[in-house]
Amino acid sequence: MTSATSATSATSATTPRASYQRCATCGTQYSDTDALARCVSCGGLLEVVHAPPLLRGAELRAVFAARRSDGPGSSSGVWRYHELVLPNGGAHVVSHPEGNTPLLARDRVSSYAGVSGLLLKHEGHNPTGSFKDRGMTVGVTQARRIGARAVACASTGNTSASLAAYAAQAGIPALVFVPAGQVATGKLAQSLAYGARTLLVKGDFDACLSLVQQASERLGIYLLNSINPFRIEGQKTIAIEALEQLGWDAPDWLVLPAGNLGNTAAFGKALREVHELGLIDRVPRIAAIQAEGAAPFASSFRHDFTTRPKVKAETVATAIKIGDPASFDRAVQAIRSTNGVVSTVSDAEILDAKAVVDASGVGCEPASAASVAGVRRLVKEGIIRPSDRVVAVLTGHVLKDPGALLRYHQETDPPPQFANPPVEIEPTIEAVERVLATGD
Ligand SMILES: *Cc1c(COP(=O)(O)O)cnc(C)c1O
Ligand SMILES: [Zn+2]
């Protein structure tokens, strides 16, 4: 039974019992309303476990499908799957709404990447322009459920933009910690615009993360970083929604940029769960792509995850400029359980792939293009086959980082491969003709 408001009602016919939190390391269980950043016994990361819905397989698919045309209460591409996200969000749900992002096919991008069946899951279509909204709608809903008086995060920019927007909607004060001088213009602008108290920390992202954890403990502020397990629940819906868009016929690969590894972890958890529920009968392989200068997860992968390196991160793709990823262990599980791979791409490869995605009319921010650059690299290495069905996630909107974009197109020493520099002219028709005659 579904109604227009079922996606936001307290429970539904498909969700019999409650949820709880569990330490992924030692297994200690906590109530779903405990406001813990980490496991009290061992410091491990927490995960949320929901009672399995009463329905499975085709019946559950039908429930999700019905909600797509079910009116306002189902307009969120996160809460449409609330049984798998937060069954008891109930009246607390803070939704923009978000999700329902398109799966795009573009010939130029496909042929550049070398995969004819390439699809782009464009998370830049979310309300604040990145996939972070999918996690934040759940995180801020949880903040309301537990009566948090303030919320905080450390961020490379998109998490803070998203937190600022959802906290504003919920009427909860937000505090964000971002690395001074290292946040893309669009993201910093959003955080200020939506009214978050914005702290420019004289340090890198890893320093911000450590600072916000201390602050949340000392000041009793609810922490909404990606180690927050409720955000992971929301981010699962990127993969779930893509699978539904494909008629639950799983692709061969899901490819995504990887920084702090929350999203990689979310994809792994989503795929395990939808497979167990009989929503798909084959698990796609995850390919997590890091920037060469910020690739501790990729180097660990090359050593079969027996090492856990930390690096001083350096890359033009600021959203994945992270040297000590917080969700490392969860992400290892995601790669292992999907027979996945972790690879790297250079900044030049990222920017060229971005220019191709942009020029196809789609557009994305630098970090997002790591997924397309990664597909291209993995095809060259023979790991992805040109005939494979591949979904590459574009994580953020083209306008997030206008600085990097303008630098690429205006670079002259030498001009990058796909540069489209603006041409300055005198205000005469002859000048226009001269430019058009030279063909550039
Ligand atoms: C946050 C973010 C990433 C990285 O995701 P992680 O969960 O940190 O690995 C990639 N791209 C964009 C645009 C992001 O905002
Ligand atoms: Zn523990």
Short mmCIF file of C-alpha atoms and ligand atoms in Angstrom, two decimals:
data_model
loop_
_atom_site.label_atom_id
_atom_site.label_comp_id
_atom_site.label_asym_id
_atom_site.label_seq_id
_atom_site.Cartn_x
_atom_site.Cartn_y
_atom_site.Cartn_z
CA MET A 1 0.00 0.00 0.00
CA THR A 2 1.47 3.31 -1.00
CA SER A 3 0.03 6.76 -0.91
CA ALA A 4 1.27 10.17 -1.92
CA THR A 5 2.85 10.60 1.47
CA SER A 6 4.11 7.08 2.06
CA ALA A 7 7.72 7.99 1.44
CA THR A 8 7.70 10.30 4.40
CA SER A 9 5.25 8.53 6.72
CA ALA A 10 6.55 7.00 9.93
CA THR A 11 6.43 3.41 8.77
CA SER A 12 4.92 1.51 5.91
CA ALA A 13 3.67 -1.95 5.15
CA THR A 14 7.11 -2.87 3.92
CA THR A 15 9.00 -1.93 7.08
CA PRO A 16 8.12 -3.97 10.14
CA ARG A 17 10.77 -3.11 12.73
CA ALA A 18 13.33 -0.55 13.75
CA SER A 19 16.95 0.10 12.88
CA TYR A 20 20.09 0.12 15.01
CA GLN A 21 23.75 1.15 14.74
CA ARG A 22 26.56 -1.37 14.82
CA CYS A 23 30.33 -0.99 15.04
CA ALA A 24 31.80 -2.32 11.82
CA THR A 25 34.97 -3.33 13.68
CA CYS A 26 33.88 -4.98 16.95
CA GLY A 27 30.16 -5.48 16.39
CA THR A 28 28.94 -3.51 19.44
CA GLN A 29 25.35 -2.40 18.89
CA TYR A 30 23.84 1.00 19.65
CA SER A 31 20.37 2.47 19.39
CA ASP A 32 19.54 4.21 16.13
CA THR A 33 19.11 7.46 18.06
CA ASP A 34 22.51 7.49 19.82
CA ALA A 35 24.48 10.52 18.64
CA LEU A 36 27.88 8.84 18.46
CA ALA A 37 30.67 9.76 16.06
CA ARG A 38 32.40 6.41 16.58
CA CYS A 39 32.18 3.17 18.55
CA VAL A 40 32.62 3.82 22.27
CA SER A 41 34.39 0.49 22.87
CA CYS A 42 36.95 0.47 20.06
CA GLY A 43 36.74 3.75 18.13
CA GLY A 44 35.63 1.93 14.97
CA LEU A 45 33.20 3.35 12.42
CA LEU A 46 29.50 2.71 12.88
CA GLU A 47 27.05 1.42 10.31
CA VAL A 48 23.28 1.50 10.29
CA VAL A 49 21.39 -1.76 10.04
CA HIS A 50 17.69 -1.82 9.17
CA ALA A 51 15.27 -4.64 9.68
CA PRO A 52 14.81 -6.20 6.25
CA PRO A 53 11.63 -5.06 4.51
CA LEU A 54 8.81 -7.61 4.45
CA LEU A 55 8.86 -7.61 0.67
CA ARG A 56 11.72 -8.72 -1.55
CA GLY A 57 12.64 -9.07 -5.21
CA ALA A 58 9.94 -8.27 -7.76
CA GLU A 59 7.43 -7.19 -5.10
CA LEU A 60 9.79 -4.65 -3.60
CA ARG A 61 10.75 -3.44 -7.08
CA ALA A 62 7.05 -2.87 -7.74
CA VAL A 63 6.69 -0.79 -4.56
CA PHE A 64 9.60 1.43 -5.61
CA ALA A 65 8.27 1.70 -9.16
CA ALA A 66 4.81 2.73 -7.99
CA ARG A 67 6.27 5.58 -5.94
CA ARG A 68 7.91 7.12 -8.98
CA SER A 69 4.54 8.34 -10.18
CA ASP A 70 3.10 8.76 -6.75
CA GLY A 71 3.01 12.52 -6.33
CA PRO A 72 4.77 14.99 -4.04
CA GLY A 73 5.59 12.65 -1.15
CA SER A 74 7.63 10.49 -3.50
CA SER A 75 9.47 13.19 -5.36
CA SER A 76 12.75 12.45 -3.57
CA GLY A 77 15.07 9.91 -5.18
CA VAL A 78 16.34 9.14 -1.69
CA TRP A 79 13.15 8.75 0.36
CA ARG A 80 11.48 6.73 -2.37
CA TYR A 81 13.67 3.90 -1.07
CA HIS A 82 13.13 4.71 2.60
CA GLU A 83 12.98 1.04 3.66
CA LEU A 84 16.66 0.80 2.67
CA VAL A 85 17.65 4.27 3.88
CA LEU A 86 15.90 5.20 7.14
CA PRO A 87 12.57 3.44 7.59
CA ASN A 88 11.69 5.49 10.66
CA GLY A 89 12.53 8.98 9.48
CA GLY A 90 8.86 9.76 9.71
CA ALA A 91 7.76 13.32 10.33
CA HIS A 92 11.37 14.45 10.78
CA VAL A 93 12.31 14.10 7.11
CA VAL A 94 14.09 17.16 5.70
CA SER A 95 13.93 16.84 1.93
CA HIS A 96 14.60 19.44 -0.75
CA PRO A 97 13.80 17.04 -2.60
CA GLU A 98 16.96 15.44 -3.98
CA GLY A 99 18.03 12.54 -6.19
CA ASN A 100 16.14 11.54 -9.33
CA THR A 101 19.27 12.37 -11.28
CA PRO A 102 19.56 11.45 -14.95
CA LEU A 103 21.52 8.62 -16.56
CA LEU A 104 22.97 10.20 -19.67
CA ALA A 105 24.50 8.75 -22.84
CA ARG A 106 26.80 11.04 -24.85
CA ASP A 107 28.65 9.72 -27.92
CA ARG A 108 31.64 12.05 -27.48
CA VAL A 109 32.23 10.93 -23.95
CA SER A 110 31.73 7.25 -24.83
CA SER A 111 34.22 7.34 -27.65
CA TYR A 112 36.73 9.31 -25.57
CA ALA A 113 36.48 6.76 -22.78
CA GLY A 114 36.53 3.83 -25.21
CA VAL A 115 33.29 2.20 -24.03
CA SER A 116 30.28 2.30 -26.34
CA GLY A 117 27.81 1.52 -23.56
CA LEU A 118 28.96 4.27 -21.19
CA LEU A 119 26.28 5.99 -19.11
CA LEU A 120 26.82 9.05 -16.92
CA LYS A 121 24.90 9.18 -13.64
CA HIS A 122 24.85 12.93 -13.13
CA GLU A 123 24.73 13.74 -9.42
CA GLY A 124 25.43 17.39 -10.21
CA HIS A 125 21.66 17.62 -10.79
CA ASN A 126 21.04 17.50 -7.04
CA PRO A 127 19.74 20.68 -5.33
CA THR A 128 23.14 21.98 -4.20
CA GLY A 129 24.94 20.48 -7.18
CA SER A 130 26.56 17.34 -5.78
CA PHE A 131 25.71 13.86 -4.51
CA LYS A 132 26.33 15.07 -0.96
CA ASP A 133 22.64 16.08 -0.85
CA ARG A 134 21.64 12.42 -0.86
CA GLY A 135 23.56 11.81 2.33
CA MET A 136 22.72 15.15 3.89
CA THR A 137 18.94 14.80 3.61
CA VAL A 138 19.28 11.69 5.78
CA GLY A 139 21.95 13.17 8.06
CA VAL A 140 19.94 16.30 8.83
CA THR A 141 16.78 14.23 9.22
CA GLN A 142 18.67 12.19 11.80
CA ALA A 143 19.86 15.40 13.48
CA ARG A 144 16.20 16.37 13.88
CA ARG A 145 15.22 12.94 15.12
CA ILE A 146 17.74 13.14 17.95
CA GLY A 147 17.05 16.81 18.68
CA ALA A 148 20.55 18.08 17.80
CA ARG A 149 21.00 21.75 18.71
CA ALA A 150 23.69 22.32 16.07
CA VAL A 151 25.41 20.37 13.29
CA ALA A 152 28.96 20.47 11.94
CA CYS A 153 31.21 19.03 9.28
CA ALA A 154 34.69 19.31 7.78
CA SER A 155 34.62 19.55 4.05
CA THR A 156 36.48 20.09 0.81
CA GLY A 157 33.45 22.22 -0.10
CA ASN A 158 30.50 20.17 -1.28
CA THR A 159 29.62 18.65 2.07
CA SER A 160 29.59 22.10 3.64
CA ALA A 161 27.41 23.52 0.84
CA SER A 162 24.97 20.68 1.31
CA LEU A 163 24.98 20.77 5.10
CA ALA A 164 24.45 24.54 5.02
CA ALA A 165 21.38 24.16 2.77
CA TYR A 166 19.72 21.31 4.66
CA ALA A 167 20.46 22.77 8.08
CA ALA A 168 18.92 26.06 6.93
CA GLN A 169 15.82 24.20 5.81
CA ALA A 170 15.61 22.39 9.16
CA GLY A 171 16.30 25.56 11.15
CA ILE A 172 19.38 24.07 12.84
CA PRO A 173 22.59 26.15 13.12
CA ALA A 174 25.46 24.76 11.02
CA LEU A 175 29.21 25.06 11.59
CA VAL A 176 31.58 24.14 8.76
CA PHE A 177 35.36 23.69 8.70
CA VAL A 178 37.04 24.08 5.31
CA PRO A 179 40.72 24.32 4.34
CA ALA A 180 41.56 28.00 3.75
CA GLY A 181 42.34 28.79 0.14
CA GLN A 182 41.63 25.25 -1.05
CA VAL A 183 37.88 25.33 -1.61
CA ALA A 184 36.43 25.90 -5.09
CA THR A 185 34.65 29.24 -5.48
CA GLY A 186 31.15 27.89 -6.07
CA LYS A 187 31.24 25.71 -2.97
CA LEU A 188 32.50 28.37 -0.59
CA ALA A 189 29.94 30.79 -2.00
CA GLN A 190 27.12 28.33 -1.30
CA SER A 191 28.17 27.72 2.27
CA LEU A 192 28.08 31.48 2.97
CA ALA A 193 24.85 31.97 1.03
CA TYR A 194 22.95 29.27 2.93
CA GLY A 195 24.05 30.82 6.19
CA ALA A 196 26.48 28.32 7.72
CA ARG A 197 29.06 29.63 10.19
CA THR A 198 32.09 29.05 7.97
CA LEU A 199 35.56 28.55 9.45
CA LEU A 200 38.50 28.81 7.06
CA VAL A 201 41.06 26.55 8.71
CA LYS A 202 44.75 27.23 8.04
CA GLY A 203 45.46 23.60 7.25
CA ASP A 204 44.42 20.87 4.84
CA PHE A 205 41.21 18.80 4.80
CA ASP A 206 42.72 16.17 7.06
CA ALA A 207 43.39 18.89 9.66
CA CYS A 208 39.79 20.10 9.33
CA LEU A 209 38.48 16.61 9.92
CA SER A 210 40.48 16.14 13.07
CA LEU A 211 39.43 19.59 14.33
CA VAL A 212 35.71 19.08 13.75
CA GLN A 213 35.81 15.77 15.60
CA GLN A 214 37.36 17.46 18.64
CA ALA A 215 34.89 20.33 18.39
CA SER A 216 31.86 18.09 18.18
CA GLU A 217 32.96 16.13 21.22
CA ARG A 218 33.75 19.17 23.32
CA LEU A 219 30.79 21.29 22.24
CA GLY A 220 28.19 18.56 21.83
CA ILE A 221 27.53 19.38 18.19
CA TYR A 222 26.14 16.61 15.99
CA LEU A 223 28.85 15.54 13.51
CA LEU A 224 27.69 15.19 9.91
CA ASN A 225 30.88 14.15 8.21
CA SER A 226 30.88 11.14 5.95
CA ILE A 227 31.91 8.96 8.88
CA ASN A 228 28.33 9.62 10.00
CA PRO A 229 26.62 6.34 9.12
CA PHE A 230 23.28 7.96 8.27
CA ARG A 231 24.85 9.91 5.42
CA ILE A 232 26.12 6.64 3.98
CA GLU A 233 22.53 5.35 4.00
CA GLY A 234 21.41 8.24 1.80
CA GLN A 235 24.34 7.94 -0.57
CA LYS A 236 23.48 4.30 -1.20
CA THR A 237 20.61 5.57 -3.33
CA ILE A 238 22.96 6.75 -6.10
CA ALA A 239 23.66 3.10 -6.89
CA ILE A 240 20.11 1.95 -6.10
CA GLU A 241 18.51 4.57 -8.32
CA ALA A 242 20.94 3.85 -11.18
CA LEU A 243 20.09 0.15 -10.96
CA GLU A 244 16.39 0.92 -11.00
CA GLN A 245 16.87 3.17 -14.05
CA LEU A 246 18.51 0.19 -15.76
CA GLY A 247 15.48 -1.97 -15.01
CA TRP A 248 17.50 -3.71 -12.25
CA ASP A 249 19.66 -5.24 -14.98
CA ALA A 250 23.03 -4.59 -13.34
CA PRO A 251 25.82 -3.08 -15.45
CA ASP A 252 29.29 -4.63 -15.47
CA TRP A 253 30.89 -1.64 -13.73
CA LEU A 254 30.05 1.27 -11.47
CA VAL A 255 32.89 3.81 -11.64
CA LEU A 256 33.27 6.68 -9.19
CA PRO A 257 35.84 9.20 -7.97
CA ALA A 258 37.22 8.34 -4.54
CA GLY A 259 38.51 10.74 -1.88
CA ASN A 260 37.38 10.27 1.69
CA LEU A 261 35.83 6.96 0.54
CA GLY A 262 32.36 7.49 2.02
CA ASN A 263 30.78 7.06 -1.37
CA THR A 264 32.80 3.96 -2.23
CA ALA A 265 31.64 2.51 1.08
CA ALA A 266 28.03 3.49 0.36
CA PHE A 267 28.12 1.82 -3.06
CA GLY A 268 29.47 -1.38 -1.54
CA LYS A 269 26.79 -1.45 1.14
CA ALA A 270 24.04 -0.67 -1.38
CA LEU A 271 25.12 -3.44 -3.73
CA ARG A 272 25.36 -6.02 -0.97
CA GLU A 273 21.91 -5.12 0.31
CA VAL A 274 20.05 -4.99 -3.01
CA HIS A 275 21.65 -8.29 -3.97
CA GLU A 276 20.57 -9.90 -0.69
CA LEU A 277 17.04 -8.55 -1.21
CA GLY A 278 16.88 -10.10 -4.66
CA LEU A 279 16.55 -6.74 -6.41
CA ILE A 280 19.51 -7.62 -8.67
CA ASP A 281 20.88 -11.06 -9.42
CA ARG A 282 24.42 -10.03 -10.29
CA VAL A 283 26.66 -7.55 -8.46
CA PRO A 284 28.41 -4.94 -10.62
CA ARG A 285 32.11 -4.37 -10.02
CA ILE A 286 33.10 -1.07 -8.39
CA ALA A 287 36.01 0.88 -9.85
CA ALA A 288 37.14 3.62 -7.43
CA ILE A 289 39.32 6.26 -9.07
CA GLN A 290 41.76 8.46 -7.18
CA ALA A 291 43.89 11.37 -8.32
CA GLU A 292 47.54 10.34 -8.60
CA GLY A 293 48.58 12.92 -6.00
CA ALA A 294 45.95 11.78 -3.49
CA ALA A 295 45.93 8.02 -3.85
CA PRO A 296 46.47 6.25 -0.51
CA PHE A 297 43.60 3.85 -1.24
CA ALA A 298 44.97 2.94 -4.67
CA SER A 299 48.41 2.20 -3.29
CA SER A 300 46.89 0.07 -0.56
CA PHE A 301 44.90 -1.81 -3.22
CA ARG A 302 48.15 -2.60 -5.06
CA HIS A 303 49.36 -4.25 -1.84
CA ASP A 304 46.17 -6.24 -1.45
CA PHE A 305 45.03 -3.81 1.29
CA THR A 306 47.76 -4.97 3.68
CA THR A 307 49.00 -1.37 4.05
CA ARG A 308 47.24 1.81 5.11
CA PRO A 309 49.33 4.69 3.81
CA LYS A 310 48.71 8.37 4.52
CA VAL A 311 49.87 10.92 1.99
CA LYS A 312 50.12 14.70 1.69
CA ALA A 313 47.40 15.14 -0.90
CA GLU A 314 47.94 17.26 -4.00
CA THR A 315 45.52 17.47 -6.93
CA VAL A 316 43.52 19.96 -8.94
CA ALA A 317 40.41 17.92 -8.07
CA THR A 318 39.84 19.45 -4.63
CA ALA A 319 36.84 17.25 -3.80
CA ILE A 320 39.12 14.21 -3.71
CA LYS A 321 42.19 15.94 -2.30
CA ILE A 322 42.37 13.77 0.81
CA GLY A 323 45.45 12.08 2.20
CA ASP A 324 43.99 10.00 5.03
CA PRO A 325 40.51 8.81 4.03
CA ALA A 326 38.10 8.39 6.94
CA SER A 327 36.03 5.54 5.47
CA PHE A 328 39.07 3.47 4.50
CA ASP A 329 38.03 0.18 6.11
CA ARG A 330 34.45 0.37 4.86
CA ALA A 331 35.73 1.03 1.36
CA VAL A 332 38.07 -1.98 1.47
CA GLN A 333 35.02 -4.09 2.14
CA ALA A 334 33.21 -2.46 -0.80
CA ILE A 335 36.04 -3.28 -3.21
CA ARG A 336 36.44 -6.82 -1.89
CA SER A 337 32.75 -7.70 -1.91
CA THR A 338 32.26 -6.49 -5.49
CA ASN A 339 35.51 -7.85 -6.95
CA GLY A 340 36.30 -4.19 -7.54
CA VAL A 341 39.43 -2.30 -8.50
CA VAL A 342 41.08 0.95 -7.42
CA SER A 343 43.00 2.99 -9.96
CA THR A 344 44.54 6.42 -10.41
CA VAL A 345 44.55 9.17 -13.03
CA SER A 346 46.77 12.22 -13.39
CA ASP A 347 45.52 15.80 -13.06
CA ALA A 348 46.07 16.25 -16.81
CA GLU A 349 43.88 13.21 -17.52
CA ILE A 350 41.21 14.54 -15.15
CA LEU A 351 41.15 17.97 -16.79
CA ASP A 352 41.10 16.57 -20.34
CA ALA A 353 38.26 14.18 -19.45
CA LYS A 354 36.42 17.07 -17.82
CA ALA A 355 36.83 19.18 -20.96
CA VAL A 356 35.32 16.35 -23.02
CA VAL A 357 32.40 15.90 -20.61
CA ASP A 358 31.87 19.67 -20.55
CA ALA A 359 32.03 20.02 -24.35
CA SER A 360 29.42 17.27 -24.71
CA GLY A 361 27.01 19.73 -23.10
CA VAL A 362 26.87 17.75 -19.87
CA GLY A 363 29.54 19.37 -17.72
CA CYS A 364 30.94 18.39 -14.32
CA GLU A 365 33.47 19.54 -11.73
CA PRO A 366 37.09 18.30 -11.87
CA ALA A 367 36.80 15.47 -9.31
CA SER A 368 33.78 14.09 -11.16
CA ALA A 369 35.76 13.71 -14.35
CA ALA A 370 38.11 11.31 -12.58
CA SER A 371 35.48 8.65 -13.20
CA VAL A 372 35.50 9.18 -16.98
CA ALA A 373 39.31 9.47 -17.03
CA GLY A 374 39.37 6.28 -14.94
CA VAL A 375 37.19 4.38 -17.42
CA ARG A 376 39.53 5.45 -20.21
CA ARG A 377 42.58 4.32 -18.24
CA LEU A 378 41.03 0.96 -17.29
CA VAL A 379 40.02 0.30 -20.90
CA LYS A 380 43.60 0.96 -22.00
CA GLU A 381 44.83 -1.44 -19.33
CA GLY A 382 42.40 -4.12 -20.54
CA ILE A 383 40.52 -4.23 -17.23
CA ILE A 384 37.28 -2.74 -18.58
CA ARG A 385 36.32 -4.16 -21.99
CA PRO A 386 35.02 -1.77 -24.69
CA SER A 387 31.83 -3.83 -24.84
CA ASP A 388 31.18 -3.68 -21.08
CA ARG A 389 28.16 -1.82 -19.72
CA VAL A 390 29.58 0.94 -17.56
CA VAL A 391 27.97 3.58 -15.36
CA ALA A 392 30.34 6.43 -14.47
CA VAL A 393 29.19 8.75 -11.70
CA LEU A 394 29.57 12.48 -12.25
CA THR A 395 29.62 13.64 -8.67
CA GLY A 396 29.32 17.42 -9.01
CA HIS A 397 28.10 20.29 -11.19
CA VAL A 398 30.22 22.17 -13.75
CA LEU A 399 29.72 25.50 -11.93
CA LYS A 400 31.21 24.27 -8.66
CA ASP A 401 34.75 25.10 -9.73
CA PRO A 402 34.78 27.89 -12.33
CA GLY A 403 38.39 28.73 -11.38
CA ALA A 404 39.85 25.43 -12.57
CA LEU A 405 37.66 25.57 -15.65
CA LEU A 406 38.80 29.05 -16.72
CA ARG A 407 42.45 28.24 -16.04
CA TYR A 408 42.24 25.21 -18.36
CA HIS A 409 40.69 27.07 -21.26
CA GLN A 410 42.92 30.13 -20.93
CA GLU A 411 46.22 28.32 -20.39
CA THR A 412 48.65 29.23 -23.16
CA ASP A 413 51.87 27.55 -22.13
CA PRO A 414 51.03 25.25 -23.88
CA PRO A 415 47.27 25.25 -24.47
CA PRO A 416 45.73 22.00 -23.19
CA GLN A 417 44.38 19.49 -25.72
CA PHE A 418 40.72 20.55 -25.54
CA ALA A 419 41.10 24.23 -24.64
CA ASN A 420 38.44 26.60 -25.95
CA PRO A 421 39.92 30.02 -25.17
CA PRO A 422 37.78 33.13 -25.43
CA VAL A 423 38.80 35.62 -28.11
CA GLU A 424 38.91 39.34 -27.37
CA ILE A 425 37.99 41.58 -30.33
CA GLU A 426 37.38 45.17 -31.36
CA PRO A 427 33.64 45.97 -31.56
CA THR A 428 33.51 45.72 -35.38
CA ILE A 429 31.96 43.23 -37.81
CA GLU A 430 35.32 42.92 -39.58
CA ALA A 431 36.88 41.68 -36.39
CA VAL A 432 34.12 39.07 -36.07
CA GLU A 433 34.68 37.96 -39.67
CA ARG A 434 38.43 37.74 -39.15
CA VAL A 435 37.96 35.46 -36.14
CA LEU A 436 35.49 33.21 -37.94
CA ALA A 437 37.75 33.02 -41.01
CA THR A 438 40.66 31.65 -39.00
CA GLY A 439 38.39 28.93 -37.69
CA ASP A 440 39.53 29.23 -34.09
C1 LIG B 1 32.77 14.33 -1.89
C2 LIG B 1 33.06 14.27 -3.34
C3 LIG B 1 33.81 13.24 -3.92
C4 LIG B 1 34.48 12.18 -3.12
O1 LIG B 1 33.62 11.32 -2.41
P1 LIG B 1 34.16 10.55 -1.13
O2 LIG B 1 32.97 9.97 -0.51
O3 LIG B 1 34.85 11.55 -0.28
O4 LIG B 1 35.15 9.53 -1.63
C5 LIG B 1 33.97 13.23 -5.28
N1 LIG B 1 33.45 14.19 -6.05
C6 LIG B 1 32.74 15.20 -5.54
C7 LIG B 1 32.20 16.25 -6.46
C8 LIG B 1 32.52 15.28 -4.18
O5 LIG B 1 31.82 16.30 -3.68
ZN ZN B 2 33.75 -1.11 18.08
#
